[in-house]
PDB file of C-alpha atoms in Angstrom:
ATOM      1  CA  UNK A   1       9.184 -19.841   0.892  1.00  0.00           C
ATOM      2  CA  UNK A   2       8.358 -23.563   1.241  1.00  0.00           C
ATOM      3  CA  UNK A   3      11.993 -25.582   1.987  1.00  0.00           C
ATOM      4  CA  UNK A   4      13.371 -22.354   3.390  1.00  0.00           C
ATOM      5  CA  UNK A   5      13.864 -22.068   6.820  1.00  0.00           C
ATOM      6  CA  UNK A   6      15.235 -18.804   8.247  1.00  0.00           C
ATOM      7  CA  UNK A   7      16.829 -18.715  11.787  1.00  0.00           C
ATOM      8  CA  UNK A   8      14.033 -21.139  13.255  1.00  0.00           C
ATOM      9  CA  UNK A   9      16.158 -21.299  15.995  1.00  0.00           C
ATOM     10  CA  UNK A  10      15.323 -17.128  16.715  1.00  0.00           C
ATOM     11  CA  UNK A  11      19.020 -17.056  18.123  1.00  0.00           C
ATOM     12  CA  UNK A  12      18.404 -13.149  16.122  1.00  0.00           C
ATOM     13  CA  UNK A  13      14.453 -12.662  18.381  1.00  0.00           C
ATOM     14  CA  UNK A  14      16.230 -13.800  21.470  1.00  0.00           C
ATOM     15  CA  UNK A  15      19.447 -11.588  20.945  1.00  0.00           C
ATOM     16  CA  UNK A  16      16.933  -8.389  19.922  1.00  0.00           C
ATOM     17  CA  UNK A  17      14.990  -9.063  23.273  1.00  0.00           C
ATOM     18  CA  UNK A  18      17.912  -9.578  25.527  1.00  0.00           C
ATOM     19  CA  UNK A  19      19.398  -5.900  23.893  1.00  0.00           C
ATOM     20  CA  UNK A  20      16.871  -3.342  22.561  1.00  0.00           C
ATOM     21  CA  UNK A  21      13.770  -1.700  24.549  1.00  0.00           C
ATOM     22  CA  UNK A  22      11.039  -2.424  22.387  1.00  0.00           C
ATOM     23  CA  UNK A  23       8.470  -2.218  25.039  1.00  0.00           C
ATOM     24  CA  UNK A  24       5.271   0.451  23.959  1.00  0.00           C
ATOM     25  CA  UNK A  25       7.299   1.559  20.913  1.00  0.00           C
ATOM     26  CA  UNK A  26       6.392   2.483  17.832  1.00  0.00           C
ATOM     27  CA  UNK A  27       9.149   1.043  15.208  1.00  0.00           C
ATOM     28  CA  UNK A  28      10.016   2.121  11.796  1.00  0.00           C
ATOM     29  CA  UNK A  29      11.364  -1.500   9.870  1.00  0.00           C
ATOM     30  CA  UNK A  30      13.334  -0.058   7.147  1.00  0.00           C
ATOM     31  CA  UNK A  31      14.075  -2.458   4.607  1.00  0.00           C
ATOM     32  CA  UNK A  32      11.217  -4.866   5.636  1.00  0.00           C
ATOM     33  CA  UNK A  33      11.053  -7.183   2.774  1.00  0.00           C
ATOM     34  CA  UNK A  34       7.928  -9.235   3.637  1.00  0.00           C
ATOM     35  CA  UNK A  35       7.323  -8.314   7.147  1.00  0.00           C
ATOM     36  CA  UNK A  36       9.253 -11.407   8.457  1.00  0.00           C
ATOM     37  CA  UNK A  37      11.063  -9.655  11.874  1.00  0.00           C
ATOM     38  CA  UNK A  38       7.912  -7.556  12.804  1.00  0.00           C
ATOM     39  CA  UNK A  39       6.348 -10.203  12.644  1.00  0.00           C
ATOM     40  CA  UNK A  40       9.023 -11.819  15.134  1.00  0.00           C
ATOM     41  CA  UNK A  41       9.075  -8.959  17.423  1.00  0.00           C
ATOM     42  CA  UNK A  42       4.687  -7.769  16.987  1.00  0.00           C
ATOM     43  CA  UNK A  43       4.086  -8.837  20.370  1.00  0.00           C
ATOM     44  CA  UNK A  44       6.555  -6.581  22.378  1.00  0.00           C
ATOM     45  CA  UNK A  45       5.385  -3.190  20.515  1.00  0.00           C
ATOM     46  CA  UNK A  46       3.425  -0.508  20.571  1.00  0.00           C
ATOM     47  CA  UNK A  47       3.096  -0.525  16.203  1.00  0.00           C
ATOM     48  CA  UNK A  48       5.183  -0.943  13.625  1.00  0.00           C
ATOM     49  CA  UNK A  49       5.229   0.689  10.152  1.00  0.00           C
ATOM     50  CA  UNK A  50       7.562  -1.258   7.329  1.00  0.00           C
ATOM     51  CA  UNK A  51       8.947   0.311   4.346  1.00  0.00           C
ATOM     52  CA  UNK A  52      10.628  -1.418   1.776  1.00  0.00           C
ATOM     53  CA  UNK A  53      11.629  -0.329  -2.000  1.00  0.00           C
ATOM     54  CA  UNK A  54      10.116  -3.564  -3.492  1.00  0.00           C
ATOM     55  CA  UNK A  55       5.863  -3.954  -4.114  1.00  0.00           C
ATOM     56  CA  UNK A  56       6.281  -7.446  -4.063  1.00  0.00           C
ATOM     57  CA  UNK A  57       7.768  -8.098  -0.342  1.00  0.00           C
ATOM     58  CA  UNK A  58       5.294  -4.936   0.793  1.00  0.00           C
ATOM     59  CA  UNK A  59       2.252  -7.306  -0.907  1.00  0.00           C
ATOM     60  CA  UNK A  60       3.593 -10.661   1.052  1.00  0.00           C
ATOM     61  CA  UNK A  61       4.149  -8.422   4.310  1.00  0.00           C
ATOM     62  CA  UNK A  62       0.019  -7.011   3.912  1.00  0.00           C
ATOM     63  CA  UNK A  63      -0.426 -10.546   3.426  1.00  0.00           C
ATOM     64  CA  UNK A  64       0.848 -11.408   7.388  1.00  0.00           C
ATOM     65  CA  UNK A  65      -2.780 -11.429   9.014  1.00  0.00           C
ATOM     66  CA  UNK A  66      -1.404 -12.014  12.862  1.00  0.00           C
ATOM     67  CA  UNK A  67       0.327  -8.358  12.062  1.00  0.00           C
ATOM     68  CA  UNK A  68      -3.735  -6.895  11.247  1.00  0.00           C
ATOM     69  CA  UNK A  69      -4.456  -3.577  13.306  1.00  0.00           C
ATOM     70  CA  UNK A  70      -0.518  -3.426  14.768  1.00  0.00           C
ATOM     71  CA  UNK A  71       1.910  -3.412  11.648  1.00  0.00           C
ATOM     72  CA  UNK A  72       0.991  -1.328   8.381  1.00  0.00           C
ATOM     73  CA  UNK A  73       3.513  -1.491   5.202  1.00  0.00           C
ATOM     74  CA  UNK A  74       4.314   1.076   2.125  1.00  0.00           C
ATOM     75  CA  UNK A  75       6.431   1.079  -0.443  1.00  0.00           C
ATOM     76  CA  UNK A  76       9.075   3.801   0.079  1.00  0.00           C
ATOM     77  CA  UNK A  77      13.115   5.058  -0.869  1.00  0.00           C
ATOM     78  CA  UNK A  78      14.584   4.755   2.482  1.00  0.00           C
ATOM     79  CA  UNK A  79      16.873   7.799   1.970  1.00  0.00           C
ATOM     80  CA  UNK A  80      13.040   9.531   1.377  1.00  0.00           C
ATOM     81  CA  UNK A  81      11.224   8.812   4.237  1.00  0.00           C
ATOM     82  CA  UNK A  82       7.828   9.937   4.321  1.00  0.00           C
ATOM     83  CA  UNK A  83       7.446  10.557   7.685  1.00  0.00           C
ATOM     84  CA  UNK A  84       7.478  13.677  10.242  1.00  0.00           C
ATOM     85  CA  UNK A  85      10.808  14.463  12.102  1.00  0.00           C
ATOM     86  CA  UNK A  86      10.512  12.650  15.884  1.00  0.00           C
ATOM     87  CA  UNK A  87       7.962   9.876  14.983  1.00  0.00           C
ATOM     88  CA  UNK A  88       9.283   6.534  15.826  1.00  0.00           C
ATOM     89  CA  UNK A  89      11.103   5.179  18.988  1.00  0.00           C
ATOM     90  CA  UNK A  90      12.919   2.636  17.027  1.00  0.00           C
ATOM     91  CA  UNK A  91      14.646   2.531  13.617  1.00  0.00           C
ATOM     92  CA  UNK A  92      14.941  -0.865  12.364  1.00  0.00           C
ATOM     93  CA  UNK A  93      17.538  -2.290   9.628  1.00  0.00           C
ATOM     94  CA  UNK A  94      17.302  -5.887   8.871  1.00  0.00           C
ATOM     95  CA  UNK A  95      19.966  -7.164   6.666  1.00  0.00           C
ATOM     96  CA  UNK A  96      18.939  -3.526   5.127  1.00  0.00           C
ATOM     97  CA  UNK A  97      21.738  -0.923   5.848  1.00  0.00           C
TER      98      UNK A  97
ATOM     99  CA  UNK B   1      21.491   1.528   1.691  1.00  0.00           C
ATOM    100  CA  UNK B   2      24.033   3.363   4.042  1.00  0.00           C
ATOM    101  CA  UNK B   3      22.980   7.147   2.640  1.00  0.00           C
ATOM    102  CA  UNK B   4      19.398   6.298   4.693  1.00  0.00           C
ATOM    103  CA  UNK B   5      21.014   5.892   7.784  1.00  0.00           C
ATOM    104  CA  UNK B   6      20.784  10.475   8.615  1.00  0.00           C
ATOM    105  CA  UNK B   7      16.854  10.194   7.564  1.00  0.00           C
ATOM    106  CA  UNK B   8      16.199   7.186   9.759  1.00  0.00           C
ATOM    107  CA  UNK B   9      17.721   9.536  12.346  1.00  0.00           C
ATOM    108  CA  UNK B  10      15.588  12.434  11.077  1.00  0.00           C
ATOM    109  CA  UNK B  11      12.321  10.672  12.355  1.00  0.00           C
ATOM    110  CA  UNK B  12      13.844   9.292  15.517  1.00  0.00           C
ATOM    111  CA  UNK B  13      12.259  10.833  18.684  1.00  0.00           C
ATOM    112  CA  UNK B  14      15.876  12.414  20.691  1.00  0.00           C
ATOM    113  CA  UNK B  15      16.650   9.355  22.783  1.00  0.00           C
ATOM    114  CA  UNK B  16      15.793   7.242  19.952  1.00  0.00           C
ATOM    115  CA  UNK B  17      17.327   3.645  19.013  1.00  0.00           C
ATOM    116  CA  UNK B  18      18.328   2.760  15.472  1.00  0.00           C
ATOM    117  CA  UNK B  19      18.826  -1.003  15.483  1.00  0.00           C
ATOM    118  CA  UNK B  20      21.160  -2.243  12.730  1.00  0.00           C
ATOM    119  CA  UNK B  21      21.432  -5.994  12.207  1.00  0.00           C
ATOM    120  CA  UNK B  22      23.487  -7.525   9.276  1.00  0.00           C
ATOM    121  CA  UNK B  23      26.113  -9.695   7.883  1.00  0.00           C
ATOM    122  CA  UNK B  24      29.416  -8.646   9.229  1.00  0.00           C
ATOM    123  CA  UNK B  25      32.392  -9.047   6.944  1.00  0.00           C
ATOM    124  CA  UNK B  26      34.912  -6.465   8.506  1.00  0.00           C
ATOM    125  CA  UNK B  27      37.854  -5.573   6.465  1.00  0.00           C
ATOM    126  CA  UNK B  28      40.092  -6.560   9.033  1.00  0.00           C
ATOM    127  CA  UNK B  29      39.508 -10.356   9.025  1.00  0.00           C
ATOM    128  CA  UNK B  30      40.132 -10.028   5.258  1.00  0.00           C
ATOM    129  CA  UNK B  31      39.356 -13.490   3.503  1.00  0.00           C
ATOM    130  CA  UNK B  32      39.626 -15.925   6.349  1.00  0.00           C
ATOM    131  CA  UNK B  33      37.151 -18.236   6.170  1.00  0.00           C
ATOM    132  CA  UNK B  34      35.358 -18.289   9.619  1.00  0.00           C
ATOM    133  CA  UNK B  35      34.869 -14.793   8.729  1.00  0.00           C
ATOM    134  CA  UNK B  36      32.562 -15.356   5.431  1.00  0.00           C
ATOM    135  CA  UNK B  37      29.049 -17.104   5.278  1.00  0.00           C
ATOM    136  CA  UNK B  38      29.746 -20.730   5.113  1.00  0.00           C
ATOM    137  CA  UNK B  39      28.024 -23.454   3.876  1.00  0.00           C
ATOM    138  CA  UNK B  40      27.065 -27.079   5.775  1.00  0.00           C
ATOM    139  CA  UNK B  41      25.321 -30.287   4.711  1.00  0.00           C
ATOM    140  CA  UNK B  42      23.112 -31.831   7.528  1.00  0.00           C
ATOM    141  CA  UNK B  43      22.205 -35.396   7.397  1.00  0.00           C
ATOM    142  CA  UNK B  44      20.512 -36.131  10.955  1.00  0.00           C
ATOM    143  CA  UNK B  45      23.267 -35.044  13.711  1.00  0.00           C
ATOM    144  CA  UNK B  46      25.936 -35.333  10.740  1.00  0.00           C
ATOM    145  CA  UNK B  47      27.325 -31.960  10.207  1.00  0.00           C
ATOM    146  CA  UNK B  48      29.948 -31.345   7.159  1.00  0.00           C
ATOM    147  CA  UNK B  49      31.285 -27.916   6.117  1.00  0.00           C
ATOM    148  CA  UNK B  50      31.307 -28.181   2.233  1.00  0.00           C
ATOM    149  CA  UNK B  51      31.749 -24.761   1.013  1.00  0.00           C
ATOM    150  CA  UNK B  52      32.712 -21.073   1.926  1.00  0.00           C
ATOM    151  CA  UNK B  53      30.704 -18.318  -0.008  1.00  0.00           C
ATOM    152  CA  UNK B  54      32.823 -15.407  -1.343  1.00  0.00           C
ATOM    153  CA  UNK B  55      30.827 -11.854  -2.260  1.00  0.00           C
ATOM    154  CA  UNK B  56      32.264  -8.139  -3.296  1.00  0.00           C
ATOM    155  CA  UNK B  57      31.804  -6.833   0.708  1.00  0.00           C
ATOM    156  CA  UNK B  58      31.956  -3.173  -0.459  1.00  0.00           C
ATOM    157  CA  UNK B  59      28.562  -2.109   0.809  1.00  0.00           C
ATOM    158  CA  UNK B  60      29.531  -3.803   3.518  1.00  0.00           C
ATOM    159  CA  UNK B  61      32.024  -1.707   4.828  1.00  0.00           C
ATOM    160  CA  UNK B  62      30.578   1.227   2.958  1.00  0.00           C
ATOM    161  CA  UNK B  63      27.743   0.694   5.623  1.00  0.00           C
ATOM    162  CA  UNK B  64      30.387   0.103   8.205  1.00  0.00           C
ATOM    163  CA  UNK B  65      31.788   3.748   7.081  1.00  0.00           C
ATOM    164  CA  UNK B  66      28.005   5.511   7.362  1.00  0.00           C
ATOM    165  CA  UNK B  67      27.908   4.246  11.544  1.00  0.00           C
ATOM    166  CA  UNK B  68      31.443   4.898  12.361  1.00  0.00           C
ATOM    167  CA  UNK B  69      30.662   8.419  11.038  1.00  0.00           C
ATOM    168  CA  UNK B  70      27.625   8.906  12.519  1.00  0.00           C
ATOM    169  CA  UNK B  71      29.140   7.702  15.955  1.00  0.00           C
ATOM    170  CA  UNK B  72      32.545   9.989  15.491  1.00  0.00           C
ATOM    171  CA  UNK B  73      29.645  13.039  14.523  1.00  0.00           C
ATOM    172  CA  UNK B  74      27.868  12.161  17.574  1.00  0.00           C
ATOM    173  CA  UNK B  75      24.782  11.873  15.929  1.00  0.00           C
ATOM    174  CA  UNK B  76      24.214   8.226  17.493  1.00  0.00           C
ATOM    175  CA  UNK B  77      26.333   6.776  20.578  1.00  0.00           C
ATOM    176  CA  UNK B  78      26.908   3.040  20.564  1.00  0.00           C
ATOM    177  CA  UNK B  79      25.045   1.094  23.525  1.00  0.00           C
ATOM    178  CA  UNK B  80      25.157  -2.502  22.189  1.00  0.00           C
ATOM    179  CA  UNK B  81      26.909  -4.980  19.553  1.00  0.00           C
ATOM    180  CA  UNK B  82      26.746  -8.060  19.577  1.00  0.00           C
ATOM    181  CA  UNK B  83      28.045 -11.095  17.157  1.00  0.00           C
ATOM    182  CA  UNK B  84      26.115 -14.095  16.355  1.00  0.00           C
ATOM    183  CA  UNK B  85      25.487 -16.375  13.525  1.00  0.00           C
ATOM    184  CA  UNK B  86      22.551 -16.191  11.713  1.00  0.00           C
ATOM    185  CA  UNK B  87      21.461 -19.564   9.691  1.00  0.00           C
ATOM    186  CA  UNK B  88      19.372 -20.460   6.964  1.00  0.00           C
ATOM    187  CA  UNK B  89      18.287 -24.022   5.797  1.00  0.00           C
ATOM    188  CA  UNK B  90      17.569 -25.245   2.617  1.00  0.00           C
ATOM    189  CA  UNK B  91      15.990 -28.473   1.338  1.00  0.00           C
ATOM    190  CA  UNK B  92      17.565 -28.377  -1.801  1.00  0.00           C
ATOM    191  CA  UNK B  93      19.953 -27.005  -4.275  1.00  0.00           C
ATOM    192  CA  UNK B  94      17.609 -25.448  -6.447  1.00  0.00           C
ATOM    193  CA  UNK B  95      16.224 -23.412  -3.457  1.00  0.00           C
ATOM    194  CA  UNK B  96      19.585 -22.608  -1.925  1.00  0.00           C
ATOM    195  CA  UNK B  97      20.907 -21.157  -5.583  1.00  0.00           C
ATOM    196  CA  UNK B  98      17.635 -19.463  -6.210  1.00  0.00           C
ATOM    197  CA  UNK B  99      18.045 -17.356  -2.390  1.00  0.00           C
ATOM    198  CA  UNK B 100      21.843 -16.919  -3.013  1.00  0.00           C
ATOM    199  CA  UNK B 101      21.350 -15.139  -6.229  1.00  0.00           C
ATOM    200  CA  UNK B 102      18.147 -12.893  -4.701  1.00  0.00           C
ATOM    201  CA  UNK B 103      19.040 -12.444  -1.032  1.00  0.00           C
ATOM    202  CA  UNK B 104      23.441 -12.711  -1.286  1.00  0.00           C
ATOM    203  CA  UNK B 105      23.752 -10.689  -4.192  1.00  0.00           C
ATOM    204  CA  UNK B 106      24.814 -13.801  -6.088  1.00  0.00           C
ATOM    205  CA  UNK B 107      27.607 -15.041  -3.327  1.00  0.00           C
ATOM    206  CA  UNK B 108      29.903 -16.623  -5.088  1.00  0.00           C
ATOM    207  CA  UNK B 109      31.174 -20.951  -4.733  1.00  0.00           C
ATOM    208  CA  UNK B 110      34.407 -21.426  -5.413  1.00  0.00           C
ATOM    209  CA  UNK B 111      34.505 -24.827  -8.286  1.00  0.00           C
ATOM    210  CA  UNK B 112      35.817 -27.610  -5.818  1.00  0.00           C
ATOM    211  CA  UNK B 113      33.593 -26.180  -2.936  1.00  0.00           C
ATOM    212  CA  UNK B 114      30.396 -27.165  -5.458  1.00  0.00           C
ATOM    213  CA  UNK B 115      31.627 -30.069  -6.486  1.00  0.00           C
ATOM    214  CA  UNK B 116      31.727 -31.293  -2.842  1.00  0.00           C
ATOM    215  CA  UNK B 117      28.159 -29.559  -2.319  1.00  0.00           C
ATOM    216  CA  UNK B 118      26.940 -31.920  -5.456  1.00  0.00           C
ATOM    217  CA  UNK B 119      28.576 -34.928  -4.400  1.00  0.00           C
ATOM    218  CA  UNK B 120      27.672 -34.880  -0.899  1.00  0.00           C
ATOM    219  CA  UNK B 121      23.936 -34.293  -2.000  1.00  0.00           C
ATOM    220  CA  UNK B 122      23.860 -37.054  -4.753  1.00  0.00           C
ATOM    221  CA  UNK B 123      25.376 -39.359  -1.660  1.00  0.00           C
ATOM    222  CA  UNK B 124      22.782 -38.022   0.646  1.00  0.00           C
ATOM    223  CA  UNK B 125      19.463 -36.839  -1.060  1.00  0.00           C
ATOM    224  CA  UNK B 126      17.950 -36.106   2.125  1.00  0.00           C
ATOM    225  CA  UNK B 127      20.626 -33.513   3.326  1.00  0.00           C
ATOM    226  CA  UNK B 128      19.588 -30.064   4.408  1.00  0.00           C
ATOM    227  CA  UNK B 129      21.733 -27.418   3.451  1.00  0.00           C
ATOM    228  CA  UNK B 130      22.814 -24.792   6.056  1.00  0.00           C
ATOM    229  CA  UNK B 131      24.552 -21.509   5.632  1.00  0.00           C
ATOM    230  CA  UNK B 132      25.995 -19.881   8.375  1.00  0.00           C
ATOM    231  CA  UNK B 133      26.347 -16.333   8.699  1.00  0.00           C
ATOM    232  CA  UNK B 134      28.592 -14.299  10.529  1.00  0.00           C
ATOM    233  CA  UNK B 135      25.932 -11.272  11.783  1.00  0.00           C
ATOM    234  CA  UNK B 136      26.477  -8.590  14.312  1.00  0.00           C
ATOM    235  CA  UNK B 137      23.674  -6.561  16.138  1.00  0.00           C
ATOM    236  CA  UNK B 138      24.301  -2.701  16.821  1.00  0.00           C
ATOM    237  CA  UNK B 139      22.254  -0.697  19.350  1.00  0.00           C
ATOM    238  CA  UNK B 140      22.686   2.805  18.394  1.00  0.00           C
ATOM    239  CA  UNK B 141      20.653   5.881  20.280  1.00  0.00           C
ATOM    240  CA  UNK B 142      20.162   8.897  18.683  1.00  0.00           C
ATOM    241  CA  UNK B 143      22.163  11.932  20.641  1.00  0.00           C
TER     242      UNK B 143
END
């Protein structure tokens, strides 16, 4: 959103990189809104799939061309998931839990 | 969202990391205010504090709850947490009470706080507003 600025200072990137193996992994962004953290983190994974409850943050995520042919989106109920047991390496809540 | 936390865990390979970031309000630092998002006006290196935001933290420490279970039911075992503040800038009012009613669940100002907010802005139109807030990182890895 134009006049918003959120963490430009990516004190939250720099803490995720210092803490969490995210190299080759394929994450699960629960709660994405519009794609703004895998977007952060896109370069250190394997793929990323984001689920969020809202079609209107899923539309601005799709919309996020640098995550093309590493990050797809769905909208989904987070307590539904609609994925196999043992897919992802990483579970990520943003501001989501 | 806490109730999602078991089917996150569900489609975790074994070994796997659920990585919880978020606001952290814990019930133990009750209403002091270094412990609630607060909220600055910038003008160049000027810094003022201006306001504290209050919000109902149940889901909070509902969510709290939901980790500290899944921990005790050794389900996940903690391997990371970390605090750090987590800030947001805004260019104007309008935009800062637009995101505080969509994003904060409508994170309440306390009367005098906004009236300081106001003034300060009228005083300095060119002020950036930044809200601070308290956020902790949890590495969790799935037993």
């Amino acid at each position: 959103m134009k006049g918003v600025r959120v963490d430009p200072e990516r004190r939250e990137t720099r803490i995720l990189r210092r803490h969490v193996p995210f190299a080759g992994a394929r994450v699960l962004d629960i709660g994405c809104g519009d794609g703004r953290l895998s977007n952060r983190i896109r370069g250190w994974i394997e793929s990323i799939v984001g689920v969020d409850q809202a079609g209107e943050d899923i539309g601005r995520a799709h919309a996020r061309k640098r995550l093309d042919g590493i990050a797809c989106f769905a909208v989904a109920d987070a307590s539904r998931l609609p994925f196999q047991d043992r897919s992802f390496d990483l579970a990520l809540y943003s501001w989501s839990l | 969202m806490g109730h999602a936390l078991h089917e996150s865990i569900r489609v975790l390979k074994p070994g796997g990391r659920v990585v919880d970031i978020r606001p952290y309000f814990p019930a133990s630092l009750g209403k002091r205010r270094h412990a609630r998002q607060q909220v600055y006006c910038q003008v160049a290196h000027e810094v003022n504090l201006v306001a504290t935001l209050a919000r109902e933290y149940v889901d909070f420490h509902f969510a709290d709850r939901v980790v500290a279970e899944a921990v005790a039911g050794r389900m996940l075992a903690s391997s990371a947490r970390i605090d750090f503040v987590f800030r947001h800038y805004f260019d104007s009012l309008e935009l800062f009470d637009q995101c505080r009613a969509r994003w904060w669940d409508k994170a309440h100002i306390p009367v005098a706080d906004r009236r300081l907010l106001e003034r300060t802005l009228r005083r300095h139109p060119s002020a950036v507003i930044r809200v601070d807030t308290p956020v902790q990182l949890q590495v969790l890895t799935k037993v």
